[in-house]
PDB file of C-alpha atoms in Angstrom:
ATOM      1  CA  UNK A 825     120.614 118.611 108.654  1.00  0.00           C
ATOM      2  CA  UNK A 826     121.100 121.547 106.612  1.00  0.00           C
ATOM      3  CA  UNK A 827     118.953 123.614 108.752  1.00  0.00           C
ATOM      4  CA  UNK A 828     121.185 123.276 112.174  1.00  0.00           C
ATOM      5  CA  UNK A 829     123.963 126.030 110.303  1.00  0.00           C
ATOM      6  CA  UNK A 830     121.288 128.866 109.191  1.00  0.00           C
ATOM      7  CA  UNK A 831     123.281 132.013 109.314  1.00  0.00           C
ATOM      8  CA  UNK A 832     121.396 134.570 111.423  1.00  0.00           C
ATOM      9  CA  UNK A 833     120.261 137.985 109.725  1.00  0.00           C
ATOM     10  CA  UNK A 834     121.137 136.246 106.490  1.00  0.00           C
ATOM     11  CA  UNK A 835     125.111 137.151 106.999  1.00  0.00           C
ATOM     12  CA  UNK A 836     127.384 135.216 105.664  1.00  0.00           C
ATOM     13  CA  UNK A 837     128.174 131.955 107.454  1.00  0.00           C
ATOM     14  CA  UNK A 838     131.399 132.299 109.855  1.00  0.00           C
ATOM     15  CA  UNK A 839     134.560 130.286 109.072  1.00  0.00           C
ATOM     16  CA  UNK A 840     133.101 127.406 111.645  1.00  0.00           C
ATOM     17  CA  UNK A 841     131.017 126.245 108.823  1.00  0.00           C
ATOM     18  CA  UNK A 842     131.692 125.527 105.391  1.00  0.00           C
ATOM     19  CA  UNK A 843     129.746 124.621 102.296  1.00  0.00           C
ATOM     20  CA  UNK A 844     129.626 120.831 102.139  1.00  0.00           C
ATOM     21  CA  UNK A 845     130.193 118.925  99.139  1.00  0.00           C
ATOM     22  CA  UNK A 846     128.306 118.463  96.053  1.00  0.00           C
ATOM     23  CA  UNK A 847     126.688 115.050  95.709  1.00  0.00           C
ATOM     24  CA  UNK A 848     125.972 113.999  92.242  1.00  0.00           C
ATOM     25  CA  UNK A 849     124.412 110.669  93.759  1.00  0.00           C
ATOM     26  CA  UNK A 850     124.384 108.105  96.668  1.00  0.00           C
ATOM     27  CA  UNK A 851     127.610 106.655  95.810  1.00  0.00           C
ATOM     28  CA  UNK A 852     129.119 109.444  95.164  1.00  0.00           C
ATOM     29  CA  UNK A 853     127.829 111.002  98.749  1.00  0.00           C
ATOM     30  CA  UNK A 854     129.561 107.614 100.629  1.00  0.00           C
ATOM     31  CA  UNK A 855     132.867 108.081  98.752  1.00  0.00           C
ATOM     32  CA  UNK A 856     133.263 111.897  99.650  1.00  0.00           C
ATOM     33  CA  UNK A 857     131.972 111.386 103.211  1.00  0.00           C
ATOM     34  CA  UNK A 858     134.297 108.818 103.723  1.00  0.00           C
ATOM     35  CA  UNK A 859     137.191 110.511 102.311  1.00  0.00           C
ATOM     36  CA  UNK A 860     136.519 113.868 103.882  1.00  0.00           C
ATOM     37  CA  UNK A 861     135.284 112.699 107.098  1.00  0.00           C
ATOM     38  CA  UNK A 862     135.950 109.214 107.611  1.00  0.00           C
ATOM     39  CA  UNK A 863     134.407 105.926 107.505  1.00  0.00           C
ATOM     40  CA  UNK A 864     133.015 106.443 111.187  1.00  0.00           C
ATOM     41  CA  UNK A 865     131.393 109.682 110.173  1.00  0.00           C
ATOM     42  CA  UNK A 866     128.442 107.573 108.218  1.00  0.00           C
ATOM     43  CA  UNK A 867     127.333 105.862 111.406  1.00  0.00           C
ATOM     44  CA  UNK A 868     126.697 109.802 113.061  1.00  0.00           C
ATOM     45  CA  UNK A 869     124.501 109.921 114.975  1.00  0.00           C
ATOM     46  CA  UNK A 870     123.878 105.961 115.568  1.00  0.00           C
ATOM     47  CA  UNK A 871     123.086 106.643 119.936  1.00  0.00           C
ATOM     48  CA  UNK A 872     120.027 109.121 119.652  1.00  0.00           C
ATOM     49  CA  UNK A 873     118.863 107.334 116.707  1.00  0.00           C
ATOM     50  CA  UNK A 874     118.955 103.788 118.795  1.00  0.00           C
ATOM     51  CA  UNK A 875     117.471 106.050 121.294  1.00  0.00           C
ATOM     52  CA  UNK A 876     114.021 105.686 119.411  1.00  0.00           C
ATOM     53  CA  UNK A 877     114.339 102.716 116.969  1.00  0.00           C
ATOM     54  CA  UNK A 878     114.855 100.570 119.932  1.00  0.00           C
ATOM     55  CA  UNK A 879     112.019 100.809 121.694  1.00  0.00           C
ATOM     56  CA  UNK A 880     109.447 101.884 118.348  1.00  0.00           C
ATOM     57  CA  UNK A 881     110.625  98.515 117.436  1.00  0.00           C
ATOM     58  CA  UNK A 882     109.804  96.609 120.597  1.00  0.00           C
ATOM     59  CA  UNK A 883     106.333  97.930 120.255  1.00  0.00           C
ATOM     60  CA  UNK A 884     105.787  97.535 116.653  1.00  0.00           C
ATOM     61  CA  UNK A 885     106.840  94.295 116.722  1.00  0.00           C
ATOM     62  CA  UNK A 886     105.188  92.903 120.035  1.00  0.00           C
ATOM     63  CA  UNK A 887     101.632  95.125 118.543  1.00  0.00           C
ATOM     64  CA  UNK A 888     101.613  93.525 115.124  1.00  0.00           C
ATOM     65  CA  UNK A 889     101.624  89.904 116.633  1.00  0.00           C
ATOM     66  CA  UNK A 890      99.520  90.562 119.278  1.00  0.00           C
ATOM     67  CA  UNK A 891      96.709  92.664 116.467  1.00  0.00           C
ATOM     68  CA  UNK A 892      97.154  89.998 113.999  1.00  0.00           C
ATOM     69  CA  UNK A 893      96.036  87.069 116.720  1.00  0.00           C
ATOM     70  CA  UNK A 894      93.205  88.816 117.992  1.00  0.00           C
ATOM     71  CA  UNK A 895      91.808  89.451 114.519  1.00  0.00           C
ATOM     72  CA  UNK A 896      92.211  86.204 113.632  1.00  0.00           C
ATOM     73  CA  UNK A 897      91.854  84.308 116.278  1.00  0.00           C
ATOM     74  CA  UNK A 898      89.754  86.660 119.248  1.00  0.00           C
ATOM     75  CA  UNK A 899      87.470  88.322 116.415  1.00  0.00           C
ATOM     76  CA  UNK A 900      87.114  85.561 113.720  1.00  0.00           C
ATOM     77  CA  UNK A 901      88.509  87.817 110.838  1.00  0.00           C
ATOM     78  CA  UNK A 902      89.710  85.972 107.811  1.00  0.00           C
ATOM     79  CA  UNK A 903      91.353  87.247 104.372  1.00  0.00           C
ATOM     80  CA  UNK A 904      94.837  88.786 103.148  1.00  0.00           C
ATOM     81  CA  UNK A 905      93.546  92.299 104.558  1.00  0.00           C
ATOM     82  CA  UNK A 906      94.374  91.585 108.518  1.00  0.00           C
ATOM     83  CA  UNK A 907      97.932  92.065 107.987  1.00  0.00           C
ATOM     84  CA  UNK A 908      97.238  95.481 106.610  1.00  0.00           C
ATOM     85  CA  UNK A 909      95.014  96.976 109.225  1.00  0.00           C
ATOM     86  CA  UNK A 910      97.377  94.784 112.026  1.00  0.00           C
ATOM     87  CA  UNK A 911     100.314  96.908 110.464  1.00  0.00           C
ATOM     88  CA  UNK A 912      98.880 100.167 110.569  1.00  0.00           C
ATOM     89  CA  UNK A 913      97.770  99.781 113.990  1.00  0.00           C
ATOM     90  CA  UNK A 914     100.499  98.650 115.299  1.00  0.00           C
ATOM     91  CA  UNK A 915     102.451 101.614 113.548  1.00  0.00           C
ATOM     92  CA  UNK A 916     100.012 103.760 115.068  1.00  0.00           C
ATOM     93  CA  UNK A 917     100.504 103.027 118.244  1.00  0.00           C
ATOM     94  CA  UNK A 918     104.342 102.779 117.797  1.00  0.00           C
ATOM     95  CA  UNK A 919     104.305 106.636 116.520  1.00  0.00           C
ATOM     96  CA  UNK A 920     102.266 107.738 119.418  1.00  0.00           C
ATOM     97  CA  UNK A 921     104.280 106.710 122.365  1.00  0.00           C
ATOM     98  CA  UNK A 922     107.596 106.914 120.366  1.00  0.00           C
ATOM     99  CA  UNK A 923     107.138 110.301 119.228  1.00  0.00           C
ATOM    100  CA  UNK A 924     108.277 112.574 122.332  1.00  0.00           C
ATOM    101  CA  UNK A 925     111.136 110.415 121.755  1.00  0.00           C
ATOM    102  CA  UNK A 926     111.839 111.826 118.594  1.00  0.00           C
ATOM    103  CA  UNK A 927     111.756 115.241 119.869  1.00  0.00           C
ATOM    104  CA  UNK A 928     114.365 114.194 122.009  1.00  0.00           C
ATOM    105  CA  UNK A 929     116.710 112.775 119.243  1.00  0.00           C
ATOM    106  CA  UNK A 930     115.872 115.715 116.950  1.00  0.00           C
ATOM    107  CA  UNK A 931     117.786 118.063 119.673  1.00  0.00           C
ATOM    108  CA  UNK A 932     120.343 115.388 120.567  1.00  0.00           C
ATOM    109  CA  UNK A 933     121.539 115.657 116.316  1.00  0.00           C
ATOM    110  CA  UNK A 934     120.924 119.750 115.972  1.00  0.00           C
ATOM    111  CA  UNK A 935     123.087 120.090 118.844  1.00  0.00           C
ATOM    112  CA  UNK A 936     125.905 119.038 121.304  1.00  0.00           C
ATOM    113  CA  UNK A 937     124.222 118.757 124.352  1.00  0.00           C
ATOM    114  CA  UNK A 938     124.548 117.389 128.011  1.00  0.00           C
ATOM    115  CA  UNK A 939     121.541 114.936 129.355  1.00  0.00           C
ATOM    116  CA  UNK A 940     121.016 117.552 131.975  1.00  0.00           C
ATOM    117  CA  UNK A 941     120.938 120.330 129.221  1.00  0.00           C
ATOM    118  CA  UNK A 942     118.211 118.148 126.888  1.00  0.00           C
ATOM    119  CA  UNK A 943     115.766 118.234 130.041  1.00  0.00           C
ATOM    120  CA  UNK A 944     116.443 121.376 130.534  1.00  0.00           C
ATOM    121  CA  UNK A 945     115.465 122.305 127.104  1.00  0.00           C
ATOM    122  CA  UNK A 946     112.528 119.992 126.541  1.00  0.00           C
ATOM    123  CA  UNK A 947     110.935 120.873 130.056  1.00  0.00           C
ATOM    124  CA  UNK A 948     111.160 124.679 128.590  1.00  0.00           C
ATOM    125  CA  UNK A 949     109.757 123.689 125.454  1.00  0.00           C
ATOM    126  CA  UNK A 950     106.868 122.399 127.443  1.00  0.00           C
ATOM    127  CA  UNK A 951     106.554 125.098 129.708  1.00  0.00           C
ATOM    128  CA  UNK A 952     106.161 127.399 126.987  1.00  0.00           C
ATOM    129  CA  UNK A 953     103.940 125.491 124.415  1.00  0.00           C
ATOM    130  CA  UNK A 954     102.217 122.692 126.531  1.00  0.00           C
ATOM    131  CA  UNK A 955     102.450 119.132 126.970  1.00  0.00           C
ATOM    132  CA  UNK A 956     101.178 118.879 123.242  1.00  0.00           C
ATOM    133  CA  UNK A 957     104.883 120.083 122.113  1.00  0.00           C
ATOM    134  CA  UNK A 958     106.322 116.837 122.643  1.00  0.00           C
ATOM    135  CA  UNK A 959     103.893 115.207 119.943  1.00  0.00           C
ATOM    136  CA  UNK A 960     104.683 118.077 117.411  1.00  0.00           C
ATOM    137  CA  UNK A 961     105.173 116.486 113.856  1.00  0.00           C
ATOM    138  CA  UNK A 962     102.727 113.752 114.657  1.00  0.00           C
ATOM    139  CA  UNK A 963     100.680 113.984 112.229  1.00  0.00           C
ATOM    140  CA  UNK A 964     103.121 113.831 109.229  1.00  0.00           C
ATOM    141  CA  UNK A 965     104.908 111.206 110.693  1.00  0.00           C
ATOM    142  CA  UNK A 966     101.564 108.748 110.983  1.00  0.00           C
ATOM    143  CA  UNK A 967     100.451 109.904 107.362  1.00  0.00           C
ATOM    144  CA  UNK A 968     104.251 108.535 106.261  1.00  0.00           C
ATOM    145  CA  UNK A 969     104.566 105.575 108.776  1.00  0.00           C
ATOM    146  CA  UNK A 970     100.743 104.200 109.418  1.00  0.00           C
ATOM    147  CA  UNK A 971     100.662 103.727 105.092  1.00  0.00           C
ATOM    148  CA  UNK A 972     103.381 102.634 104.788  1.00  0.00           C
ATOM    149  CA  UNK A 973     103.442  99.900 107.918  1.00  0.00           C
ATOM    150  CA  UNK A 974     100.005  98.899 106.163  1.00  0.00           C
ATOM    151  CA  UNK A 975     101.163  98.057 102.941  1.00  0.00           C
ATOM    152  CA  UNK A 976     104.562  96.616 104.323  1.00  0.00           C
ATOM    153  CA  UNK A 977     103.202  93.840 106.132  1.00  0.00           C
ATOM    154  CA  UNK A 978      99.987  93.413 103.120  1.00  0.00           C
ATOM    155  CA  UNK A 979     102.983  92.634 100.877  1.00  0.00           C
ATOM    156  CA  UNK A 980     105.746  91.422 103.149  1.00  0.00           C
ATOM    157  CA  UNK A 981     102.534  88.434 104.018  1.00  0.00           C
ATOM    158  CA  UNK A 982     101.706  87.841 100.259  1.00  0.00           C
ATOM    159  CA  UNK A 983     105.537  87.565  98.699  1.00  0.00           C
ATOM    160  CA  UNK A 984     106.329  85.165 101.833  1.00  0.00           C
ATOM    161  CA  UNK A 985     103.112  82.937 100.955  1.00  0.00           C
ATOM    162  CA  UNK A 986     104.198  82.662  97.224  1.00  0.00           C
ATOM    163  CA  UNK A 987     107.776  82.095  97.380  1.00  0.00           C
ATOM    164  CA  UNK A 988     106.992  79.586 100.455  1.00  0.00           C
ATOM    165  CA  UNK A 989     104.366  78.114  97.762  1.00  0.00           C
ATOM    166  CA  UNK A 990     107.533  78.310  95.183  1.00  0.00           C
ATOM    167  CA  UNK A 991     109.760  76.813  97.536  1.00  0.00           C
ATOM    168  CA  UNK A 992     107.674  74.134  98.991  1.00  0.00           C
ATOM    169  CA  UNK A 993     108.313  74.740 102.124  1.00  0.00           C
ATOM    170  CA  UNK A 994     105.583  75.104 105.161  1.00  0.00           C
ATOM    171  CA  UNK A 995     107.101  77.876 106.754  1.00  0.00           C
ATOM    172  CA  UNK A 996     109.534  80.469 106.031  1.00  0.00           C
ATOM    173  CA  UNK A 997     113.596  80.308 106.374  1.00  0.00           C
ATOM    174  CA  UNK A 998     115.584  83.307 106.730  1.00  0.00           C
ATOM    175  CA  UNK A 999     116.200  83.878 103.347  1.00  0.00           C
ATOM    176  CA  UNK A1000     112.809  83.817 101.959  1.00  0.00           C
ATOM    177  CA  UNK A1001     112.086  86.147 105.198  1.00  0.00           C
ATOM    178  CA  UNK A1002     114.948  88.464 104.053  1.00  0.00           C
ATOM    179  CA  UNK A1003     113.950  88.724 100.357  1.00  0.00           C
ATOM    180  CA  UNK A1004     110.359  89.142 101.234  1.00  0.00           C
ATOM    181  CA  UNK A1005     110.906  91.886 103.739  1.00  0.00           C
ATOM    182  CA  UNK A1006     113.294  93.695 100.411  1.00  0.00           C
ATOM    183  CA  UNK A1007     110.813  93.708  98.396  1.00  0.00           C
ATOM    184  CA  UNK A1008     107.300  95.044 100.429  1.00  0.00           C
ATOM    185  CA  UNK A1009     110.188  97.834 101.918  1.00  0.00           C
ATOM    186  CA  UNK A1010     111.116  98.755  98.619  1.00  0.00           C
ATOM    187  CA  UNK A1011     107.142  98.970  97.417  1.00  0.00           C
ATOM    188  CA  UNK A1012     106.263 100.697 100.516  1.00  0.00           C
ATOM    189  CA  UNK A1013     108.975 102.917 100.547  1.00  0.00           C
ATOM    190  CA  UNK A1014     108.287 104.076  96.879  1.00  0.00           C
ATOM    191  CA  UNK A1015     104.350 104.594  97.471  1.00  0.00           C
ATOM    192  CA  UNK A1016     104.842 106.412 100.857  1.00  0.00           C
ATOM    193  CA  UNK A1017     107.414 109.029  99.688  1.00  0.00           C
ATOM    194  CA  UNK A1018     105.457 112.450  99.268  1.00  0.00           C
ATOM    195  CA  UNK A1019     104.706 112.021 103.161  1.00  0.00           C
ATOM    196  CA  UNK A1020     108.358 111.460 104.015  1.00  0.00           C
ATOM    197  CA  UNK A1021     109.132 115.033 101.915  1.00  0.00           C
ATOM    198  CA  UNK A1022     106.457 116.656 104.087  1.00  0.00           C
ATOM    199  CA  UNK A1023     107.839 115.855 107.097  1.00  0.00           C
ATOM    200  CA  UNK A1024     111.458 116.400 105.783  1.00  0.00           C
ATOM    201  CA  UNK A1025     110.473 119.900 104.595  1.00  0.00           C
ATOM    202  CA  UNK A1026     108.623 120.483 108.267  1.00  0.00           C
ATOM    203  CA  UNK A1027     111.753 119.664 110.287  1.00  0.00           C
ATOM    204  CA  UNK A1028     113.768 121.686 108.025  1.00  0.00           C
ATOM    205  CA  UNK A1029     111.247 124.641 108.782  1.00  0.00           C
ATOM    206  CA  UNK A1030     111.043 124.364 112.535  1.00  0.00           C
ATOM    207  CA  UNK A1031     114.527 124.037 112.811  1.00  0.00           C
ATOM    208  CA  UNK A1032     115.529 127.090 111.086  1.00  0.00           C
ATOM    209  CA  UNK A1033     112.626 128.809 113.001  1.00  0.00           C
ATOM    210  CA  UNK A1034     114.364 127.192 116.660  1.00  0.00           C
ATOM    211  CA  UNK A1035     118.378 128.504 115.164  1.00  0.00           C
ATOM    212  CA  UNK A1036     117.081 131.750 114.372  1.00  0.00           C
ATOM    213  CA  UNK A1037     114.677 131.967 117.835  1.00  0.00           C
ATOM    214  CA  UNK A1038     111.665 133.199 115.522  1.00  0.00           C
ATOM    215  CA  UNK A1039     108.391 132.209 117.446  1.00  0.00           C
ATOM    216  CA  UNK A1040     107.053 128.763 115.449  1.00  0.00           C
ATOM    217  CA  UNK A1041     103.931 129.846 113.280  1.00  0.00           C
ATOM    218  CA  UNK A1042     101.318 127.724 112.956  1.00  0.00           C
ATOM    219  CA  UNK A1043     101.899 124.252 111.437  1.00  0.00           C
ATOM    220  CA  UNK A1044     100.748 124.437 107.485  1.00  0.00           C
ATOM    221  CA  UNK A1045      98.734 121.690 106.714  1.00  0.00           C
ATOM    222  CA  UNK A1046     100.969 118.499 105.018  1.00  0.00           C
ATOM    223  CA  UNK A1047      98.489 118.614 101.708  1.00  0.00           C
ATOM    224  CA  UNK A1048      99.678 122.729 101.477  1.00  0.00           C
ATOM    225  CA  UNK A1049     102.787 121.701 102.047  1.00  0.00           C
ATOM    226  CA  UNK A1050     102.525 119.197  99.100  1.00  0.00           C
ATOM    227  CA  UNK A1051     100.885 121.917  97.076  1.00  0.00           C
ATOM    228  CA  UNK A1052     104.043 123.849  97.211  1.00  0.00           C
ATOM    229  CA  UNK A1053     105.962 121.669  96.461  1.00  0.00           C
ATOM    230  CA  UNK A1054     104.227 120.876  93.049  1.00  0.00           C
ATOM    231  CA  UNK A1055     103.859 124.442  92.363  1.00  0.00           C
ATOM    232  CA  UNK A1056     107.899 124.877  93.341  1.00  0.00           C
ATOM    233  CA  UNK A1057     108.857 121.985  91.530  1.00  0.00           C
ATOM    234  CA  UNK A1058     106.877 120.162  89.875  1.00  0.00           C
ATOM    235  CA  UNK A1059     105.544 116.335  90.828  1.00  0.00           C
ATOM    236  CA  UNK A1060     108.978 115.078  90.824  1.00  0.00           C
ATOM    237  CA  UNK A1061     109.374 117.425  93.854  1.00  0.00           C
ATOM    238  CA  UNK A1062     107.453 114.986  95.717  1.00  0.00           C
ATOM    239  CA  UNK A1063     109.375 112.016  94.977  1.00  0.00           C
ATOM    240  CA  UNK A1064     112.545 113.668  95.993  1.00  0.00           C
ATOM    241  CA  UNK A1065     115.164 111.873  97.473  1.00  0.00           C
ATOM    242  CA  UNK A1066     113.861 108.196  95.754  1.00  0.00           C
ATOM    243  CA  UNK A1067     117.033 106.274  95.185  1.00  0.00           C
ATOM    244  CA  UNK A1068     118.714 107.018  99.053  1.00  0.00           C
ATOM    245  CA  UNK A1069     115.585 106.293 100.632  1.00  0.00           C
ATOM    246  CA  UNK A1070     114.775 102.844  98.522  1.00  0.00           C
ATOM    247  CA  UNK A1071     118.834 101.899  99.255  1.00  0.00           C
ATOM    248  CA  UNK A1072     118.163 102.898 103.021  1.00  0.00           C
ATOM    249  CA  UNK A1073     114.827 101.145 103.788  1.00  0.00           C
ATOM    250  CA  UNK A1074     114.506  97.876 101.951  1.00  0.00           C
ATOM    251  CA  UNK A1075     117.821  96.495 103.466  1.00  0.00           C
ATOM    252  CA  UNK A1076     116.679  97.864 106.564  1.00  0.00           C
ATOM    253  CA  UNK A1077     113.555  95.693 106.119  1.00  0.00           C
ATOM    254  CA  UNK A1078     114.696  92.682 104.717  1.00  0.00           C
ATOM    255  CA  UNK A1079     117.206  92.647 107.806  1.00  0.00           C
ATOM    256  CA  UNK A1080     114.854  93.764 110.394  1.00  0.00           C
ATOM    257  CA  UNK A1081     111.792  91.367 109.531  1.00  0.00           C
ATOM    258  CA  UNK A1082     114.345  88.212 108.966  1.00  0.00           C
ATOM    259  CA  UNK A1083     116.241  88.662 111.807  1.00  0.00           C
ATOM    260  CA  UNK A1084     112.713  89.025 113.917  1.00  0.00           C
ATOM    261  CA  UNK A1085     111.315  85.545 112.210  1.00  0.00           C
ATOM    262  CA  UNK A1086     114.721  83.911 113.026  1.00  0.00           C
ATOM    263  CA  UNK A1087     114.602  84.621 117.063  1.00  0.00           C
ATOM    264  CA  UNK A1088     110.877  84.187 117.043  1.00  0.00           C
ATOM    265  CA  UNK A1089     111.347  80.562 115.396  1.00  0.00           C
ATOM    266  CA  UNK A1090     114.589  80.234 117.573  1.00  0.00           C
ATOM    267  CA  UNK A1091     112.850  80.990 121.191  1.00  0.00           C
ATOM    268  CA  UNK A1092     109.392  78.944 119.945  1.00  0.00           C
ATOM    269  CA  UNK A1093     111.295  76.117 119.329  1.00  0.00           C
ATOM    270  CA  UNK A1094     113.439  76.523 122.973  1.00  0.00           C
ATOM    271  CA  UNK A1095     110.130  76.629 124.391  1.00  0.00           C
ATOM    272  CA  UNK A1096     108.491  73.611 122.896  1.00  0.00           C
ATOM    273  CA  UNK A1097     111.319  71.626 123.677  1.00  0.00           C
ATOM    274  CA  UNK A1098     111.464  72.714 127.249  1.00  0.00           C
ATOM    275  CA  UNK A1099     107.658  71.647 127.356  1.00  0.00           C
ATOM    276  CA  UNK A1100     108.762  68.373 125.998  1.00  0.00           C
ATOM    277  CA  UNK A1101     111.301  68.037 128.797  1.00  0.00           C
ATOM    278  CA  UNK A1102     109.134  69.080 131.744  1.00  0.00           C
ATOM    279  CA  UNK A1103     105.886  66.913 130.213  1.00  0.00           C
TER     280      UNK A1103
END
C-alpha cells in the first residue's frame, strides 16, 4: 500500500511517515512486522477484506456447483473440461457483482474512514465518473481471476480423481481435499501471475493519481502495461512477487476447498438421514 503515503509536489515525506523496512524475503517481512508492529498488525485489514471474500465466496461456490450440474447433467456435457469452463464462469460472475465491493474495501485500507464518510465518497465518485466507476479495474481482475478459477478447479478435479484412485477410496476425505486444493492453487497461482502484477501496478497508479487529486487518465491497456514492464525490467518483472503469492494462495486453497467438501458432505449426509427418518 505504498501508494496511500505519496508525498505531494514530490517534497519530502513529513515526520508522520517513515520509510518502512527492508525485506530481504517473506520470512524475513513476518519477523520485522511482528517485531516492529506486532503480531496483530499481520491480520490488518482482516474487516474490509471479509467485506468482499465473504460474499465472492458464497457466489463462487454456490455458481460452480450449480454450472457444473447443468453441464453435466441439464446439457449432457461429458469430459475433464466442464470443471474448467464451470470455474471460469463461476469466477466470472463472482468478479462482476463482487467488484463495486472492492472499490469499497480499496478506500476502507487507503484510508480511515467513517461508513457515512465511504458513501459519501463513493456516491461522489459516481457522480463524477458514472455508475461505470464502481466496476473500474474489472477487466484486470477477470484476466487474473477467470484463468486462474479455470485452471484451479481443471486441476483441483484431476489431482482429487488420482489420489482418490491412489487411495482407494470412492470419494474424497478432507485430507485428500486439502492436498488437492495445495497443489491446483499453487499451479494456478504460478501461471496466472503477470495478470496479478497488472492489476497490482494499476491500483498503485490510481491511487497515487486519487492522493495527489490528479484527474485519472485513461486506463492503459493490461498488455501495455505488461509491455512496460518487460521493457523496465525484464520478464522476471512479470513474475514479481512469486514466492509471497504461492505461500499466500495455495494454503488459502487447500483450506478453502477442504473445508467447503467437509460441510457439503456434513449437511448431505444430515439431510439423507433426515429423509430416512421422515420416510
Amino acid at each position: 500500500m505504498d501508494h496511500i503515503y505519496v508525498c505531494q509536489n514530490n517534497t519530502s515525506c513529513t515526520s508522520w511517515y517513515k520509510t518502512p523496512t527492508h525485506f530481504s524475503g517473506t520470512l524475513d517481512a513476518f519477523v520485522k512486522i511482528s517485531r516492529h508492529e506486532g503480531l496483530r498488525s499481520l491480520w490488518s485489514g482482516l474487516p474490509p477484506t471479509l467485506v468482499m471474500a465473504v460474499p465472492a465466496t458464497v457466489i463462487y461456490f454456490t455458481c460452480y456447483d450449480q454450472l457444473q450440474d447443468f453441464l453435466r447433467y441439464g446439457l449432457g456435457f461429458q469430459g475433464s473440461h466442464i470443471p474448467l469452463v464451470a470455474g471460469g464462469l463461476a469466477r466470472l460472475g463472482a468478479v462482476t457483482v463482487i467488484s463495486p465491493l472492492e472499490l469499497v474495501r480499496t478506500k476502507m485500507q487507503s484510508r480511515r474512514l467513517s461508513y457515512r464518510e465511504l458513501a459519501v465518497c463513493i456516491r461522489s465518485s459516481v457522480a463524477q465518473d458514472g455508475l461505470l466507476s464502481l466496476w473500474r479495474g474489472w477487466g484486470p481482475t477477470v484476466l487474473r481471476d477467470v484463468p486462474f478459477s479455470a485452471l484451479y478447479w481443471f486441476n483441483y478435479e484431476l489431482v482429487k480423481a488420482q489420489l482418490c484412485e491412489q487411495a482407494r477410496m470412492p470419494q474424497a476425505n478432507f485430507s485428500i481435499s486439502f492436498t488437492a486444493g495445495g497443489i491446483s492453487g499453487a499451479i494456478a497461482a504460478i501461471l496466472t501471475l503477470p495478470f496479478d502484477v497488472v492489476k497490482t501496478r494499476r491500483q498503485i497508479q490510481l491511487g497515487e493519481m486519487d492522493t495527489l487529486g490528479e484527474p485519472l487518465k485513461r486506463t492503459t491497456s493490461t498488455w501495455h502495461i505488461m509491455k512496460e514492464i518487460r521493457t523496465e525490467v525484464g520478464y522476471r518483472g512479470l513474475f514479481a512477487g512469486f514466492m509471497p503469492r504461492v505461500i499466500k494462495v495455495a494454503p488459502a486453497c487447500a483450506v478453502m476447498i477442504s473445508t467447503y467438501e467437509f460441510g457439503k458432505a456434513f449437511f448431505q449426509k444430515m439431510n439423507l438421514d433426515r429423509e430416512r427418518l421422515t420416510s
